[in-house]
CSV table of C-alpha atoms in Angstrom, one decimal:
chain,number,residue,atom,x,y,z
E,15,MET,CA,0.0,0.0,0.0
E,16,LYS,CA,1.3,3.4,-0.9
E,17,PHE,CA,0.2,6.7,0.4
E,18,TYR,CA,0.8,9.8,-1.8
E,19,ARG,CA,2.7,12.7,-0.2
E,20,GLY,CA,-0.1,15.2,-0.9
E,21,LEU,CA,-2.8,12.9,0.6
E,22,TYR,CA,-6.2,14.4,0.7
E,23,VAL,CA,-7.6,14.0,4.2
E,24,GLY,CA,-11.2,14.7,5.4
E,25,GLU,CA,-11.7,16.9,8.4
E,26,SER,CA,-13.2,14.1,10.4
E,27,ILE,CA,-9.9,12.0,10.2
E,28,ARG,CA,-7.8,12.5,13.3
E,29,LYS,CA,-4.3,11.1,13.8
E,30,VAL,CA,-3.6,10.6,10.1
E,31,ASN,CA,-0.4,8.6,10.7
E,32,LYS,CA,-2.2,6.2,13.0
E,33,VAL,CA,-5.0,5.7,10.5
E,34,LYS,CA,-2.4,5.0,7.7
E,35,TRP,CA,-0.5,2.6,10.0
E,36,LYS,CA,-3.7,0.7,10.8
E,37,LEU,CA,-4.6,0.5,7.1
E,38,SER,CA,-1.1,-0.8,6.3
E,39,ILE,CA,-1.3,-3.7,8.8
E,40,GLY,CA,-4.9,-4.5,8.1
E,41,ALA,CA,-6.3,-3.5,11.5
E,42,GLY,CA,-10.0,-2.8,11.5
E,43,GLN,CA,-11.3,0.7,11.8
E,44,PHE,CA,-14.8,2.2,11.9
E,45,GLY,CA,-15.6,5.1,9.7
E,46,VAL,CA,-12.6,5.2,7.4
E,47,TYR,CA,-13.1,5.4,3.7
E,48,VAL,CA,-10.2,5.1,1.3
E,49,ILE,CA,-9.9,6.9,-2.0
E,50,ALA,CA,-7.4,5.2,-4.3
E,51,LEU,CA,-6.3,5.3,-7.9
E,52,ALA,CA,-8.4,2.7,-9.7
E,53,CYS,CA,-6.7,-0.5,-10.8
E,54,ASN,CA,-8.7,-0.6,-14.0
E,55,ARG,CA,-9.5,2.2,-16.6
E,56,ASP,CA,-11.6,4.2,-14.1
E,57,GLN,CA,-10.0,7.1,-12.4
E,58,LEU,CA,-10.7,6.5,-8.7
E,59,ASP,CA,-12.2,3.9,-6.3
E,60,ILE,CA,-13.9,4.8,-3.0
E,61,PHE,CA,-14.4,2.0,-0.5
E,62,HIS,CA,-14.7,1.3,3.2
E,63,CYS,CA,-11.5,0.2,4.8
E,64,ALA,CA,-13.1,-3.1,5.7
E,65,MET,CA,-12.8,-4.1,2.1
E,66,LEU,CA,-9.0,-4.3,2.5
E,67,ARG,CA,-9.4,-7.4,4.7
E,68,GLN,CA,-10.8,-9.4,1.9
E,69,LYS,CA,-8.5,-12.0,0.4
E,70,HIS,CA,-8.9,-10.9,-3.2
E,71,PHE,CA,-7.8,-7.4,-2.4
E,72,ASP,CA,-4.2,-6.6,-3.6
E,73,ARG,CA,-3.2,-4.2,-0.9
E,74,ARG,CA,0.4,-4.0,-2.1
E,75,SER,CA,-0.4,-2.3,-5.3
E,76,LEU,CA,-3.0,0.0,-3.8
E,77,ARG,CA,-2.2,3.7,-4.3
E,78,VAL,CA,-4.1,5.7,-1.7
E,79,VAL,CA,-4.8,9.4,-2.5
E,80,GLY,CA,-7.4,10.3,0.1
E,81,LEU,CA,-8.9,9.3,3.4
E,82,ALA,CA,-12.3,10.3,4.6
E,83,GLY,CA,-14.6,9.6,7.6
E,84,SER,CA,-17.8,9.0,5.6
E,85,MET,CA,-18.9,8.4,2.0
E,86,ASP,CA,-20.2,12.0,1.8
E,87,GLU,CA,-16.8,13.3,3.0
E,88,ALA,CA,-15.1,11.1,0.4
E,89,PHE,CA,-17.3,12.6,-2.4
E,90,GLY,CA,-16.3,16.0,-1.1
E,91,LEU,CA,-12.6,15.2,-1.4
E,92,VAL,CA,-13.1,13.9,-4.9
E,93,GLU,CA,-14.8,17.1,-5.8
E,94,ARG,CA,-11.8,19.0,-4.4
E,95,MET,CA,-9.5,16.8,-6.5
E,96,ALA,CA,-11.6,17.5,-9.6
E,97,ARG,CA,-11.5,21.2,-8.9
E,98,ASP,CA,-7.7,21.1,-8.3
E,99,ALA,CA,-7.3,19.2,-11.6
E,100,TRP,CA,-9.4,21.7,-13.4
E,101,GLU,CA,-7.5,24.7,-12.0
E,102,ASP,CA,-4.3,23.0,-13.2
E,103,GLY,CA,-5.7,22.7,-16.8
E,104,MET,CA,-6.3,18.9,-16.5
E,105,GLU,CA,-10.1,19.1,-16.6
E,106,GLY,CA,-11.7,15.6,-16.4
E,107,ASP,CA,-8.4,13.8,-15.7
E,108,ILE,CA,-8.2,13.5,-11.9
E,109,ARG,CA,-6.0,10.5,-12.1
E,110,GLY,CA,-3.5,12.1,-14.4
E,111,TYR,CA,-3.5,15.2,-12.3
E,112,LEU,CA,-2.8,13.2,-9.1
E,113,GLN,CA,-0.1,11.2,-10.8
E,114,LYS,CA,1.6,14.3,-12.1
E,115,ARG,CA,1.2,16.3,-8.9
E,116,MET,CA,1.9,13.8,-6.3
E,117,GLY,CA,5.1,12.4,-7.8
E,118,PRO,CA,6.5,9.1,-6.5
E,119,ALA,CA,4.5,7.3,-3.8
E,120,LYS,CA,5.8,6.3,-0.4
E,121,GLY,CA,5.1,2.9,1.2
E,122,GLY,CA,3.9,2.2,4.7
E,123,SER,CA,2.9,4.9,7.1
E,124,GLY,CA,5.3,7.5,5.6
């Protein structure tokens, strides 16, 4: 699992490093939603962190770009990402904007 340096974090997320560490080790958490670059041709995936505990989930290749405390908050972060992409001249390409803007990802809780 890799967390981008410019991680988008919702206001309800407290102790970001602790949340990232718990996600990395697969510890359960209530009320944490992950926004990640999609593994397919879509731009982003939003899911509850409990999905990470499923066997089919490839956590190693997951590239997390945002953390939220609710689905509504996650949608708000995606709106902010879209606005940031638009302001940077990359309208409609949130994924490309994030890849360009965030640079190389860091693993673990870093």
